[in-house]
Short mmCIF file of C-alpha atoms in Angstrom, two decimals:
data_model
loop_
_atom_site.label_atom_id
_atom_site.label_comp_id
_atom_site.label_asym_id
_atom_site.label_seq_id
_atom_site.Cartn_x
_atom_site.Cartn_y
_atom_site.Cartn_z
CA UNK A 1 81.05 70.26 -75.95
CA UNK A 2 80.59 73.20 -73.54
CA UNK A 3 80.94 73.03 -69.58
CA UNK A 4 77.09 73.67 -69.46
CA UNK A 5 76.48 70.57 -70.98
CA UNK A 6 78.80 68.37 -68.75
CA UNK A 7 76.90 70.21 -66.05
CA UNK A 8 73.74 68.67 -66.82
CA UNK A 9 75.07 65.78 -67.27
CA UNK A 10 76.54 65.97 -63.33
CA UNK A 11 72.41 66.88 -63.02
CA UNK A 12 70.73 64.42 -64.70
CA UNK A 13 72.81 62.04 -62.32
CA UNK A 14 72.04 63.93 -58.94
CA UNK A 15 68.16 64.10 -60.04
CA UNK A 16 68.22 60.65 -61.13
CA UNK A 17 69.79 59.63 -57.64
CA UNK A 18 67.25 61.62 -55.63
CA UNK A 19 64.18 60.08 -58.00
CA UNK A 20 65.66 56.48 -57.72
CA UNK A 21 65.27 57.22 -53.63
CA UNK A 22 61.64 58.61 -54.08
CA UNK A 23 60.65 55.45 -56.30
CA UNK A 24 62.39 52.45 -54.20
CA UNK A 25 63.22 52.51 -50.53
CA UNK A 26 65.60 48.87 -51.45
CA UNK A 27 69.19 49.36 -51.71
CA UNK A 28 69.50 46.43 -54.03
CA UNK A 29 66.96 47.83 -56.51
CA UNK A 30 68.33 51.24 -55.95
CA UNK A 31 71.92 50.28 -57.14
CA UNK A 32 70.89 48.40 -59.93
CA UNK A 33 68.39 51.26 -61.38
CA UNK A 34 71.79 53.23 -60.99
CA UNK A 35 74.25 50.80 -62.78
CA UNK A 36 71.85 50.51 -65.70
CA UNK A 37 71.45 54.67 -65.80
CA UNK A 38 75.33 55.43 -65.38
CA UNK A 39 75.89 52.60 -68.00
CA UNK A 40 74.04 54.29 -71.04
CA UNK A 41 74.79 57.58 -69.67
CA UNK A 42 78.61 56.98 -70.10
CA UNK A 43 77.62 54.86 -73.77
CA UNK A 44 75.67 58.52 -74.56
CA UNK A 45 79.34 60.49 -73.82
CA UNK A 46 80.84 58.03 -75.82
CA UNK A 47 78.75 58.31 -78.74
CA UNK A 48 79.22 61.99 -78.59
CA UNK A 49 82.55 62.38 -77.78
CA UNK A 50 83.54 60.16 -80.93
CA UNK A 51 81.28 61.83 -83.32
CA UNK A 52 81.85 65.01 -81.74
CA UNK A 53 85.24 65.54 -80.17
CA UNK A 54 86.69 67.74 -78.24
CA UNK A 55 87.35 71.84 -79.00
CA UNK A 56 90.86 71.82 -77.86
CA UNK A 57 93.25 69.88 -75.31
CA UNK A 58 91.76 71.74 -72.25
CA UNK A 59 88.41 70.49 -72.84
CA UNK A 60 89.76 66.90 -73.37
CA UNK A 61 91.73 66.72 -70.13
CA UNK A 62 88.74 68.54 -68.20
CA UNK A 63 86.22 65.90 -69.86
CA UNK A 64 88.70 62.92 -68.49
CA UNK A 65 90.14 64.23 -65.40
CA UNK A 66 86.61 65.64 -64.29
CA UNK A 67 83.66 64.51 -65.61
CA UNK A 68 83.97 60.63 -66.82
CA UNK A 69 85.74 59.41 -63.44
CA UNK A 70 82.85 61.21 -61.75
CA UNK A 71 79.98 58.82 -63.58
CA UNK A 72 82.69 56.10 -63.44
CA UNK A 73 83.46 56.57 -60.21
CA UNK A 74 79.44 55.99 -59.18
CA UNK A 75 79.24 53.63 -61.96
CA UNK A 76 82.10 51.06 -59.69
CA UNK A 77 80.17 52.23 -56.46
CA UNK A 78 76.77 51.35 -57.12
CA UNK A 79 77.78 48.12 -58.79
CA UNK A 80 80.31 47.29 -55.70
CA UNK A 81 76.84 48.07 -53.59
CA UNK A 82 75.20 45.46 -55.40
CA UNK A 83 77.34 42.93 -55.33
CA UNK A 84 77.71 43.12 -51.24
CA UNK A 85 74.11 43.80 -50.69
CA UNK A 86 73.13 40.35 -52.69
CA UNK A 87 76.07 38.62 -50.86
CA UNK A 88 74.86 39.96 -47.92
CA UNK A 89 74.12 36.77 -45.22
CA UNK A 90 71.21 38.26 -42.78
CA UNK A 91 69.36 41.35 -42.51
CA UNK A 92 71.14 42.43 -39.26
CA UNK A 93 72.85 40.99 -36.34
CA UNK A 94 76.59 40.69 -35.28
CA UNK A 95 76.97 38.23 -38.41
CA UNK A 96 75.48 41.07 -40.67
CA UNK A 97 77.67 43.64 -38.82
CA UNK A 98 80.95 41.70 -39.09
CA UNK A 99 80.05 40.99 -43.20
CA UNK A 100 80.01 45.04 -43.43
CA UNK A 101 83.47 45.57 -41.08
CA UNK A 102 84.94 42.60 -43.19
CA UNK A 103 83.95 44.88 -46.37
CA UNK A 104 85.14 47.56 -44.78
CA UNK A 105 88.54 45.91 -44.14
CA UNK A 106 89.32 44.70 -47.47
CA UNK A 107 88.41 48.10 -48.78
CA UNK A 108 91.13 49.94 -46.34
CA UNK A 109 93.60 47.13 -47.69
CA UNK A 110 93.09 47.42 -51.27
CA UNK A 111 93.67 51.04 -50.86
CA UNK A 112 96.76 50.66 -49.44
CA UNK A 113 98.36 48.26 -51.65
CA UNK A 114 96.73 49.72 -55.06
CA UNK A 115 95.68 53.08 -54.55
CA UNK A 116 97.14 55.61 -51.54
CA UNK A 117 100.70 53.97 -52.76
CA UNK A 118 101.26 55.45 -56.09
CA UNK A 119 102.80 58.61 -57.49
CA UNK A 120 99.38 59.04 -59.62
CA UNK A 121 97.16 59.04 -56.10
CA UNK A 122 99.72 61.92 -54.86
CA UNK A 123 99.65 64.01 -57.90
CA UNK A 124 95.86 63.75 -58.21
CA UNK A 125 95.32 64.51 -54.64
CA UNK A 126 98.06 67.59 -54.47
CA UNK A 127 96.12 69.20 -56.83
CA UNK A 128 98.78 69.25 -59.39
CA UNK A 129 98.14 69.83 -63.27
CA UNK A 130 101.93 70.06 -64.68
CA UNK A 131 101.16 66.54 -65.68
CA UNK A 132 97.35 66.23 -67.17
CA UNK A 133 98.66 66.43 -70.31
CA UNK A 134 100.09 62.95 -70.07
CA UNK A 135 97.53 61.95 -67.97
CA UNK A 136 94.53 62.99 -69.66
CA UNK A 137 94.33 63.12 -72.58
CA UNK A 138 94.44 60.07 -75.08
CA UNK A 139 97.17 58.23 -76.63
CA UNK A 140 99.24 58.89 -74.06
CA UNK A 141 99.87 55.59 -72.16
CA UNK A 142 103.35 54.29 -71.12
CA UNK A 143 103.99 50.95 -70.89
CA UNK A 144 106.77 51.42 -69.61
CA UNK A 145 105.61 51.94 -66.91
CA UNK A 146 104.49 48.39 -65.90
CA UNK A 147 100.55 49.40 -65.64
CA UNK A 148 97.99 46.99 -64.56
CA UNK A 149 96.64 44.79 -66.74
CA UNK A 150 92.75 46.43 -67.25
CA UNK A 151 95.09 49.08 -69.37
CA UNK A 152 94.81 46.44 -72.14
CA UNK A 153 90.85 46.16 -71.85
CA UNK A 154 90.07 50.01 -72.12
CA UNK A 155 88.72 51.42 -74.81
CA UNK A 156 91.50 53.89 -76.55
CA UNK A 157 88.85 56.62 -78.18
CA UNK A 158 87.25 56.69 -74.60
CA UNK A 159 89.96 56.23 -71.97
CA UNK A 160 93.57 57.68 -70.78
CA UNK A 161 93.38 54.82 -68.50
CA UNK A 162 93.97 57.47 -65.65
CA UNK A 163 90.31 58.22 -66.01
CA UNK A 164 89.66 54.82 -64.32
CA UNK A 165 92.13 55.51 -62.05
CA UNK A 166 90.65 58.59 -60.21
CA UNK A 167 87.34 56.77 -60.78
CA UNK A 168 88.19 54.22 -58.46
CA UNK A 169 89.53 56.85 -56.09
CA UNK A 170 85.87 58.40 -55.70
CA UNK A 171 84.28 55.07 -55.92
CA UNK A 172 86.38 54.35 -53.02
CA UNK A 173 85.78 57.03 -50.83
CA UNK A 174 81.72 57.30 -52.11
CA UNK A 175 82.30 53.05 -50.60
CA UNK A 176 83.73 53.87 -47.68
CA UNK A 177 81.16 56.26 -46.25
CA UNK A 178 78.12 53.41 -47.31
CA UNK A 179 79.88 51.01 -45.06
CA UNK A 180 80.57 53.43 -42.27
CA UNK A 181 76.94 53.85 -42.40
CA UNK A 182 76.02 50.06 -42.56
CA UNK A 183 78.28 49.26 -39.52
CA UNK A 184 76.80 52.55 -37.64
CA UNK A 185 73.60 52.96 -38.82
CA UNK A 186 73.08 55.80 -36.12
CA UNK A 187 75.22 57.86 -38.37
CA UNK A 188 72.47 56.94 -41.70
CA UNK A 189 71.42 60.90 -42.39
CA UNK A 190 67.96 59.85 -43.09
CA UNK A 191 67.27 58.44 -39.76
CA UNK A 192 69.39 61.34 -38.41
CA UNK A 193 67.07 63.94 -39.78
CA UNK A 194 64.04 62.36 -38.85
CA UNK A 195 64.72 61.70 -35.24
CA UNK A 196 65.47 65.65 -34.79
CA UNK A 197 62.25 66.49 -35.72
CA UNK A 198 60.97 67.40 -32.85
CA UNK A 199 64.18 68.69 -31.39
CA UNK A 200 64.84 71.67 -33.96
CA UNK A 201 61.37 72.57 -35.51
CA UNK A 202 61.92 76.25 -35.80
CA UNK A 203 65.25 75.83 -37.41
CA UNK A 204 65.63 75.62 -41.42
CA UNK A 205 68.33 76.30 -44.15
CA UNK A 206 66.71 78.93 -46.55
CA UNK A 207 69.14 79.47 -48.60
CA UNK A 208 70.71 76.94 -51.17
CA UNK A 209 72.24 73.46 -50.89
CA UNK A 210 75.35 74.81 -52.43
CA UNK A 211 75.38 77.62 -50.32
CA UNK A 212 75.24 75.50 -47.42
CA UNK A 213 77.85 73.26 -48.70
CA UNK A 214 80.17 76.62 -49.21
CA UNK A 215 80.34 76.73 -45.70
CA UNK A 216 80.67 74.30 -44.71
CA UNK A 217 83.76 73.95 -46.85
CA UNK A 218 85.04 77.09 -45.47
CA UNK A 219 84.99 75.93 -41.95
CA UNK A 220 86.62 72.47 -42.43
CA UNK A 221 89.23 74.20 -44.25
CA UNK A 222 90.57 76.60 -41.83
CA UNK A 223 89.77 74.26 -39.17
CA UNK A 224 87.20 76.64 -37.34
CA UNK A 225 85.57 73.51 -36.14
CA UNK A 226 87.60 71.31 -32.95
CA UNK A 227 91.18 72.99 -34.02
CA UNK A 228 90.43 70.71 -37.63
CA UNK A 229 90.37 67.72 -35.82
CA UNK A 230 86.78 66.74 -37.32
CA UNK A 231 86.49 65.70 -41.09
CA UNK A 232 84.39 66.83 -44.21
CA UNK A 233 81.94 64.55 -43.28
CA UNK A 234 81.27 64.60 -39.96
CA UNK A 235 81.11 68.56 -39.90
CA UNK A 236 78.08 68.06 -42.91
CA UNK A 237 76.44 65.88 -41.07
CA UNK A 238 75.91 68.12 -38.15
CA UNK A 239 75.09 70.82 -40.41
CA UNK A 240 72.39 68.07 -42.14
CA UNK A 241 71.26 67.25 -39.11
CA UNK A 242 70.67 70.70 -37.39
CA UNK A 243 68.82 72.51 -40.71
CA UNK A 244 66.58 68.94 -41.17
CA UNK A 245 68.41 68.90 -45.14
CA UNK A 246 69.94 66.48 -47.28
CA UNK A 247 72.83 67.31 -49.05
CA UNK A 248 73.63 64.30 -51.11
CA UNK A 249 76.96 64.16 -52.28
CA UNK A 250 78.86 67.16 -51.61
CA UNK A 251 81.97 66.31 -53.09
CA UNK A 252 80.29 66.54 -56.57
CA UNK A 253 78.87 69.68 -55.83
CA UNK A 254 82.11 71.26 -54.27
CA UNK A 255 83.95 69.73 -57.72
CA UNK A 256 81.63 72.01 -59.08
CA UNK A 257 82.42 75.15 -57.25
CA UNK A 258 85.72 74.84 -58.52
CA UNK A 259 84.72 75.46 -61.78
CA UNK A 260 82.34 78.46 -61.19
CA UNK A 261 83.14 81.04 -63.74
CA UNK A 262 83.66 84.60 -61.88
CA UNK A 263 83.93 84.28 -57.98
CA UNK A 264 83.79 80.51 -56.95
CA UNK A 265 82.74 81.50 -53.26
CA UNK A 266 79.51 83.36 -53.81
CA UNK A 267 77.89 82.71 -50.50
CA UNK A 268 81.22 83.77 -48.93
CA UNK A 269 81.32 86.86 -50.85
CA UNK A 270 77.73 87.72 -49.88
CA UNK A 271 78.01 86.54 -46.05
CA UNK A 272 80.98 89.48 -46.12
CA UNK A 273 79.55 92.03 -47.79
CA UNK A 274 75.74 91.48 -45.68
CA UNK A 275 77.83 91.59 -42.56
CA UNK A 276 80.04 94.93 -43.68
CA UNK A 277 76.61 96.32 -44.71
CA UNK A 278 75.25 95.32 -41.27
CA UNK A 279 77.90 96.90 -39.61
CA UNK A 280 77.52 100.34 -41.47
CA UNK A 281 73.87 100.90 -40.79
CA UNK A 282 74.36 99.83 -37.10
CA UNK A 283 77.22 102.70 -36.10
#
């Protein structure tokens, strides 16, 4: 299996997401369209992956440190949705808004004690690769190591169990910013966009989604923006906001940058050589 193909597999999800929105405006039906998609997406991998394989080691750890925990990942989120939108005790109200900061707070405290803790969390979120070899690719689990007990429930033809691991990361962090919304639904990017309507008609992103992400990238990174006091999100909401676009999930799409054959900052590249040319004609 090529790149391309896990690429429009990363699509199909993204244009599934945005079509689920179109179809349903009800979070509950929303999550469940998505657990039932993600479900016999990942059974589809599964099917292909056994009867196909993988070309060599790199495309095995890729597959499981990349592209499974990303459906995974959505696969925990949307089902975690579902389950606290059909516990969910009233419509709205300070008992509806305590139920979401009491979600909230046991999601903070299960990262702490099972996730943000561990050497696995650091290494993933360093960057590091010096150990995907153990890590992702199968056959390779130490139980040694006194792992948690859902080791024994994976499947071994379609797991490293560290798959699941950085699953749950993203699950977590995709979780985190639905109940940041729930508690402050001023910060909801729907209702965000619509109410600056009026304020911004003559303003509009022309240029891609990913290009917009790019930047936005670039300026949280070398904290252009309030000395880098401001995070990831907050900086792409403004940027939603002000150019009236939805950018979905961004972390997906930046995932993918990373993997851009030839330059991996092509809006950067063409912002510099547009403002070089700029400057030439204009002496």
């Amino acid at each position: 299996m090529k790149k391309n193909f896990y690429f429009n597999v990363l699509d199909e999800i993204q244009n599934e997401e945005q079509k689920v929105d179109v179809l349903t405006g009800n979070t509950i039906d929303n999550s469940y369209r998505m657990i039932t998609f993600l479900q016999n997406l990942l059974n589809e991998l599964r099917n292909v992956s056994t009867k196909k394989g993988f070309e060599n080691s790199e495309e095995e750890i890729y597959f499981f440190k990349k592209i499974k925990p990303h459906i995974l990942g959505k696969l925990i989120y949307y089902n975690k949705v579902y389950r606290i939108e059909t516990t969910c005790p009233f419509h709205d109200g300070k008992m509806h808004s305590n139920y979401f900061s009491k979600q909230l707070t046991n999601l903070k405290r299960e990262f702490i004690e099972h996730i943000c803790s561990s050497d696995f969390y650091r290494y993933y979120r360093s960057g590091r690769e010096d150990r995907d070899e153990t890590y992702f690719r199968r056959g390779n689990i130490n139980y040694h190591e006194g792992l948690n007990s859902i080791v024994f429930e994976i499947d071994p033809e379609f797991s490293t169990f560290y798959d699941y691991k950085v699953a749950r990361i993203l699950a977590n962090e995709l979780l985190y910013s639905y109940l940041l919304t729930k508690i402050n639904p001023d910060e909801d990017i729907d209702n965000l966009i619509a109410n600056s309507e009026n304020t911004q008609k003559d303003l509009a992103w022309t240029d891609s989604k990913n290009a917009l992400i790019e930047l936005i990238y670039a300026l949280y990174t070398t904290g252009a923006i309030s000395h880098g006091k401001i995070g990831i999100r907050k900086i792409s909401l403004v940027f939603q906001i002000l150019f009236k676009i939805p950018l979905g999930d961004i972390h997906h799409s930046f995932h993918r940058m990373k993997s851009r054959t030839g330059s991996r900052t092509i809006f950067l590249d063409y912002l510099k050589l547009s403002l070089e040319d700029y400057m030439d004609r204009d002496q």
